[in-house]
C-alpha positions in Angstrom: -45.4 -14.8 73.4 -48.4 -13.9 75.7 -49.6 -16.2 78.0 -53.1 -15.5 80.0 -52.3 -16.6 84.0 -54.8 -15.6 86.5 -56.7 -13.4 85.2 -54.3 -11.7 83.3 -52.0 -11.6 80.3 -47.9 -12.1 81.1 -45.4 -12.1 78.3 -43.2 -15.2 78.3 -40.3 -16.4 76.3 -40.8 -19.1 73.2 -41.3 -22.6 74.7 -40.1 -25.6 72.3 -43.8 -27.2 72.1 -44.6 -23.4 70.7 -42.2 -23.3 68.3 -43.0 -26.9 66.6 -46.6 -26.1 66.6 -45.6 -22.8 64.6 -43.3 -24.5 62.1 -45.9 -27.5 61.8 -48.5 -24.8 61.0 -46.3 -23.0 58.6 -45.5 -25.9 56.7 -49.2 -26.8 56.4 -50.1 -23.5 55.0 -47.3 -23.7 52.5 -48.4 -27.5 51.5 -52.2 -25.9 50.8 -50.7 -23.4 48.6 -48.8 -25.2 46.7 -52.1 -27.6 46.1 -53.8 -24.7 45.2 -51.6 -23.5 42.3 -50.8 -27.1 41.4 -54.9 -27.1 40.5 -54.9 -24.0 39.1 -51.7 -25.0 36.6 -53.6 -28.3 35.6 -56.5 -26.4 34.6 -55.1 -24.0 32.6 -53.0 -26.6 30.5 -56.1 -28.7 30.1 -58.3 -25.5 28.6 -55.3 -25.4 26.7 -55.1 -28.4 25.2 -58.7 -28.5 24.9 -58.7 -24.9 22.5 -55.9 -26.4 20.5 -57.5 -29.4 19.9 -61.1 -27.5 18.6 -59.1 -25.5 16.6 -57.5 -28.3 15.0 -60.8 -29.9 14.3 -62.1 -26.7 12.9 -59.3 -26.6 10.3 -59.6 -30.3 9.6 -63.4 -29.5 8.5 -62.6 -26.5 6.5 -60.3 -28.2 4.7 -62.8 -31.3 3.9 -64.9 -28.2 2.9 -62.9 -26.7 0.3 -61.1 -29.6 -0.9 -57.4 -29.5 -1.9 -55.4 -26.5 -2.4 -55.2 -25.7 -6.0 -51.8 -24.1 -6.9 -52.8 -21.2 -9.4 -49.7 -20.4 -10.9 -49.3 -20.4 -14.6 -45.9 -22.4 -15.8 -45.0 -19.2 -17.0 -45.0 -17.9 -13.2 -43.8 -20.9 -11.8 -40.6 -20.6 -14.4 -40.0 -16.9 -13.7 -40.0 -17.2 -10.0 -37.5 -20.6 -10.2 -35.2 -18.5 -12.6 -35.1 -15.6 -10.3 -34.3 -17.9 -7.0 -31.5 -19.3 -9.2 -30.3 -16.4 -10.2 -30.1 -15.1 -6.5 -28.1 -18.1 -5.7 -25.8 -17.7 -8.5 -25.4 -14.0 -7.5 -24.7 -14.6 -3.7 -21.4 -14.6 -3.0 -20.1 -17.3 -1.3 -18.2 -17.3 1.5 -14.4 -16.2 1.2 -15.3 -16.0 -2.5 -14.5 -12.1 -4.3 -17.1 -9.7 -5.8 -17.5 -9.2 -9.4 -19.8 -6.7 -11.0 -22.7 -8.4 -11.5 -22.6 -9.0 -8.1 -22.0 -5.7 -6.7 -25.3 -4.4 -9.0 -27.3 -7.1 -7.5 -26.6 -5.7 -4.3 -27.2 -2.0 -5.1 -30.3 -2.8 -7.3 -31.6 -4.7 -4.0 -30.2 -1.9 -2.0 -31.9 1.2 -3.1 -35.3 -0.6 -4.3 -35.6 -0.8 -0.6 -34.2 2.8 0.1 -36.5 4.0 -2.2 -39.7 2.3 -0.9 -39.3 4.2 2.5 -37.0 1.8 4.4 -34.3 3.2 6.6 -31.1 3.0 5.3 -29.7 0.6 8.2 -32.7 -1.6 7.9 -32.4 -1.9 4.1 -28.7 -3.1 4.2 -29.9 -5.8 6.8 -32.5 -6.9 4.5 -30.4 -6.7 1.4 -28.1 -9.2 3.3 -30.8 -11.4 4.4 -32.4 -11.5 0.4 -29.0 -12.0 -1.2 -27.4 -14.1 1.9 -24.2 -12.3 2.0 -22.7 -10.4 4.6 -23.6 -6.8 5.8 -20.1 -5.9 5.3 -20.2 -6.6 2.0 -23.0 -4.3 1.7 -21.5 -1.9 3.2 -18.3 -2.4 1.2 -20.3 -2.3 -1.9 -22.1 1.1 -1.0 -19.3 2.8 0.3 -17.4 2.3 -2.8 -20.3 3.5 -5.0 -20.5 6.5 -3.1 -17.4 7.3 -3.4 -16.4 6.8 -6.8 -20.0 6.1 -8.0 -18.7 2.3 -9.7 -19.2 -0.8 -9.1 -17.1 -3.1 -7.1 -15.1 -6.3 -8.3 -12.4 -7.2 -5.7 -9.1 -8.9 -6.9 -7.2 -11.6 -5.2 -4.1 -9.6 -5.3 -2.2 -10.6 -2.0 -3.7 -13.6 -1.0 -2.1 -17.3 -0.8 1.2 -17.8 0.2 4.0 -15.5 -0.4 6.5 -16.4 -3.3 8.5 -13.9 -2.5 7.6 -12.4 -5.9 4.5 -11.0 -4.6 6.3 -7.3 -3.2 6.0 -8.8 0.3 9.5 -8.8 0.8 9.9 -5.2 0.5 13.6 -4.8 1.6 16.4 -7.1 1.7 19.0 -7.8 4.3 21.3 -5.1 4.1 18.5 -2.4 3.8 16.9 -4.5 6.7 19.5 -4.1 9.0 20.1 -0.1 8.0 16.4 0.3 9.2 16.9 -1.2 12.5 19.8 1.0 12.8 17.6 4.0 12.1 15.3 2.8 14.7 18.0 2.1 17.1 19.3 5.8 16.8 15.8 7.6 16.9 15.1 5.5 20.3 18.5 6.6 21.8 17.6 10.4 21.2 14.6 10.5 22.3 12.4 10.2 19.2 9.2 8.0 19.0 8.9 6.1 15.3 5.5 5.9 13.8 4.8 4.2 10.4 5.1 7.4 8.5 8.2 7.9 9.9 9.7 4.7 8.6 8.0 5.1 5.3 9.8 8.4 4.7 13.0 6.6 5.0 12.3 3.7 2.9 11.1 6.3 0.0 14.6 8.2 0.6 17.0 5.4 1.2 15.3 2.6 -0.7 13.5 4.6 -3.5 10.2 2.5 -2.7 6.8 4.3 -1.7 4.9 2.1 0.4 1.4 2.6 2.2 1.7 2.9 5.6 -0.6 -0.8 6.5 2.7 -2.0 4.5 4.7 -0.5 6.3 3.4 -1.8 9.3 3.5 -5.0 8.0 7.2 -5.0 7.1 7.7 -4.0 10.6 5.9 -7.2 12.2 7.8 -9.5 9.9 11.3 -7.9 11.1 10.3 -8.6 14.7 9.2 -4.8 15.7 5.6 -4.8 17.7 3.9 -1.4 18.7 3.3 -1.0 21.7 4.1 1.7 24.7 7.4 2.1 26.2 9.6 4.8 27.7 12.0 6.3 25.0 15.2 7.0 26.2 16.5 10.7 27.2 19.7 11.6 25.8 22.6 10.4 28.3 23.4 13.9 31.0 27.0 13.5 30.2 29.8 16.4 30.7 29.2 17.7 27.4 25.6 18.1 27.9 25.6 19.3 31.1 28.5 22.2 30.2 26.0 23.1 27.1 23.2 23.6 29.8 25.4 25.1 31.9 26.4 27.8 29.6 23.2 28.2 28.3 21.9 29.3 31.6 24.7 31.4 32.2 24.6 33.2 28.7 20.5 33.6 29.4 20.8 35.1 32.7 23.2 38.1 31.2 21.0 38.4 28.7 18.1 38.9 30.9 20.2 41.3 32.9 21.0 43.4 29.6 17.4 43.7 29.1 16.5 44.8 32.3 18.6 47.6 31.9 17.5 48.2 28.4 20.8 47.9 27.3 19.4 44.9 24.9 16.2 43.4 23.6 16.0 39.8 23.5 14.6 38.2 20.2 13.1 34.5 20.3 12.9 33.1 16.4 10.4 30.2 15.8 9.5 28.6 12.5 6.2 26.5 12.1 4.2 25.2 9.1 0.6 24.5 8.0 -1.0 22.4 5.4 -2.9 24.8 2.8 -5.9 22.4 2.6 -5.7 20.7 6.2 -9.8 20.1 6.9 -12.2 17.5 7.4 -13.0 15.4 4.2 -16.4 14.8 5.8 -19.9 16.8 5.3 -23.4 16.4 4.5 -24.6 16.0 1.3 -28.4 15.4 -0.6 -29.3 12.5 -2.0 -31.4 11.7 -5.3 -34.8 9.9 -5.8 -32.5 6.6 -6.1 -30.5 7.5 -2.9 -27.6 8.0 -4.2 -25.4 10.6 -2.4 -24.3 13.6 -4.6 -21.0 14.6 -3.0 -18.6 16.5 -3.4 -17.0 19.8 -2.0 -14.9 21.5 -4.8 -11.7 20.0 -2.9 -9.6 17.4 -3.0 -9.2 15.4 0.5 -5.3 15.5 0.5 -4.0 18.4 2.8 -2.0 19.6 0.3 1.5 21.3 0.3 3.2 22.8 3.3 3.2 26.7 4.4 6.4 27.5 6.3 5.9 30.2 8.7 8.9 32.2 10.4 8.5 34.6 12.8 9.7 36.6 16.1 8.7 38.2 18.8 10.0 40.1 22.1 8.6 40.8 25.2 7.1 43.9 23.8 5.1 41.4 21.0 5.4 40.3 17.7 8.4 42.2 15.9 6.7 44.2 13.5 5.4 47.7 12.6 1.8 48.3 13.4 -1.2 49.6 11.1 -3.4 52.4 11.9 -5.3 49.7 14.1 -2.1 48.9 16.4 -2.1 45.4 14.8 1.4 44.0 13.0 1.4 44.5 9.2 1.1 41.4 7.2 3.7 40.0 5.1 3.6 41.1 1.4 5.9 39.3 -0.6 4.4 35.6 -0.7 2.4 35.0 -3.5 0.6 31.4 -4.5 1.7 29.4 -7.5 0.3 30.4 -10.6 -1.3 26.6 -11.9 2.5 25.3 -11.9 4.6 28.0 -13.5 6.3 28.6 -9.8 5.9 31.9 -7.1 5.0 35.0 -9.1 7.3 37.7 -7.5 10.1 34.8 -6.3 13.6 36.4 -6.3 12.4 39.9 -5.8 11.7 40.2 -2.0 11.7 43.6 -0.8 12.7 44.8 2.3 9.6 45.0 4.9 9.5 46.1 8.8 8.1 42.8 9.9 9.7 39.8 10.8 7.1 37.5 9.7 7.9 35.8 6.4 5.7 32.4 4.4 6.8 30.6 1.7 5.4 27.3 0.4 7.5 24.5 0.8 8.7 21.6 -2.0 7.9 18.6 -0.1 4.7 18.1 1.8 6.2 15.0 4.1 9.0 14.7 5.9 10.7 16.7 8.8 9.5 20.6 7.8 12.5 21.7 9.8 14.7 21.0 6.6 12.7 23.7 4.5 14.6 26.2 6.4 17.5 26.4 3.9 20.3 28.5 4.6 19.6 30.8 1.4 16.0 31.3 3.1 17.3 31.9 6.7 19.8 34.7 5.3 17.0 36.4 3.2 14.9 36.6 5.9 17.5 38.1 8.3 18.5 40.5 6.1 14.8 41.4 4.5 12.6 40.8 7.6 14.1 40.6 10.7 16.8 43.5 10.8 14.5 46.2 9.2 11.7 45.1 12.0 14.0 45.3 14.7 16.0 48.3 13.4 12.1 50.2 12.8 10.6 49.7 16.3 14.4 49.7 18.5 16.4 51.8 16.3 20.3 50.6 17.1 19.9 49.0 20.5 21.9 45.2 20.8 19.8 42.3 19.6 20.2 39.2 21.5 18.7 36.3 18.8 17.4 33.1 20.9 17.3 30.6 17.6 15.0 27.7 17.7 15.9 24.3 16.5 14.9 24.7 12.8 18.2 26.6 12.5 
C-alpha cells in the first residue's frame, strides 16, 4: 500500500482498516454484478414467455380459420395400415422367443430394402431392429446366417430348460470322469498344458464320443475344472533324470570333439507338420443389387489333412545333394492323393540323395509325432538319410541326434 506523507509517497503495510474497506468494496461489486445478471435473466424469460404465448395464439387463430383436421385416408388405406401394423407386431420376436422362417424373412426384407435405398449397413441394422422391435443381435445373426448359408434362420429350443438326464448333457459316467481326471493330472505332472481340444481328442479315443470344444468346456466346468493361469509342475529332477542329463552332456561333448577333429559328422534330425489347407477363410467379396454377398473362394474353411515333413541338417547345412543353383534338391517320392484312390507311387519309394521326406498323415488331429511309425522311420533311414549322408560325406562316421518324434 502506498501513502502520501509530507509531499512524497511512502510504501506502508496493509492496515486492518484498509483491508476491511477493500473487502467491502469487493462484496459490493459482486452484489451489483449478480443483480445485473438477474435482471438480464428475468428479461430473457419474459421475452421467451411472450413469444410462446404469441405463437400459441397464432396457432389457435389459424386452426379456427382452417376448421377441424379431416382424415383424408380411405377405408382401404386405413385397413391396410392397421393390417401392416398388426403383421409387424406378430412378426416381431418377443424377448426370449425363438425365430421362425417368417420372422427371419421379415428381418431380411426390411434390412435389404434399407440397404438398397442407400442406407449404410450398420444404420440399416439399427433401423431394422427399431422398426421390427427386435434386438440388433438378432438382426446380425439372421444376416450372418444368410450370408454364410444363403438360407433363412430358424432357431430351435434344443438344449433349453432343465436337464432331464436324457438330452446328452451328462456326457460321461463316473468311471469315465475319474479316468479323465487321472489323464489331466498326468498331463500336469509331466509339465504339459491341457486344452479343450486335448480333452476332446481323449474323449473321442477313449469314450468314442465326438464333442465340440464348447461341449467339452461345459463338461469340464461341471466336473469341477476352471480355466485359469497357473504354473505347471515340471518333471521332478530325481536321480534317474540327473543321470540321463549327465550322460547326454558327456556323449554330446565327445561327439563335438570328434566333429572338430573331422573324425565324424553330427546329424540333427527333426520332424514337423503343416495342414494342407491352412489359411484364413476371410476375404472381400462383391455384393449384388440386393446387398447379398457373392462369396466363395473355391475351397473349404477346414485346415485339411496334415503333411508330415522329416529332414536332417548338419553344421554344413541341409543334408541333401544340391542342384545346378547350389540349392538342395527336392524330395520326389510324394504325390498327392488322387480322389480317394490312395497316394500314387506308394510302396515304390526309390533311393534319393536327400534327407527330406514328405507324406500325408491319416489323421488331421492328435499328436503329430504319432504319425512317425517304425516302418516310415526305417524307410527314411534306408532310402533318404543314408544315401544323402554317403553322397555328401562318404564313409565318415555319423553321429545321429534324434528328436522326440523317434
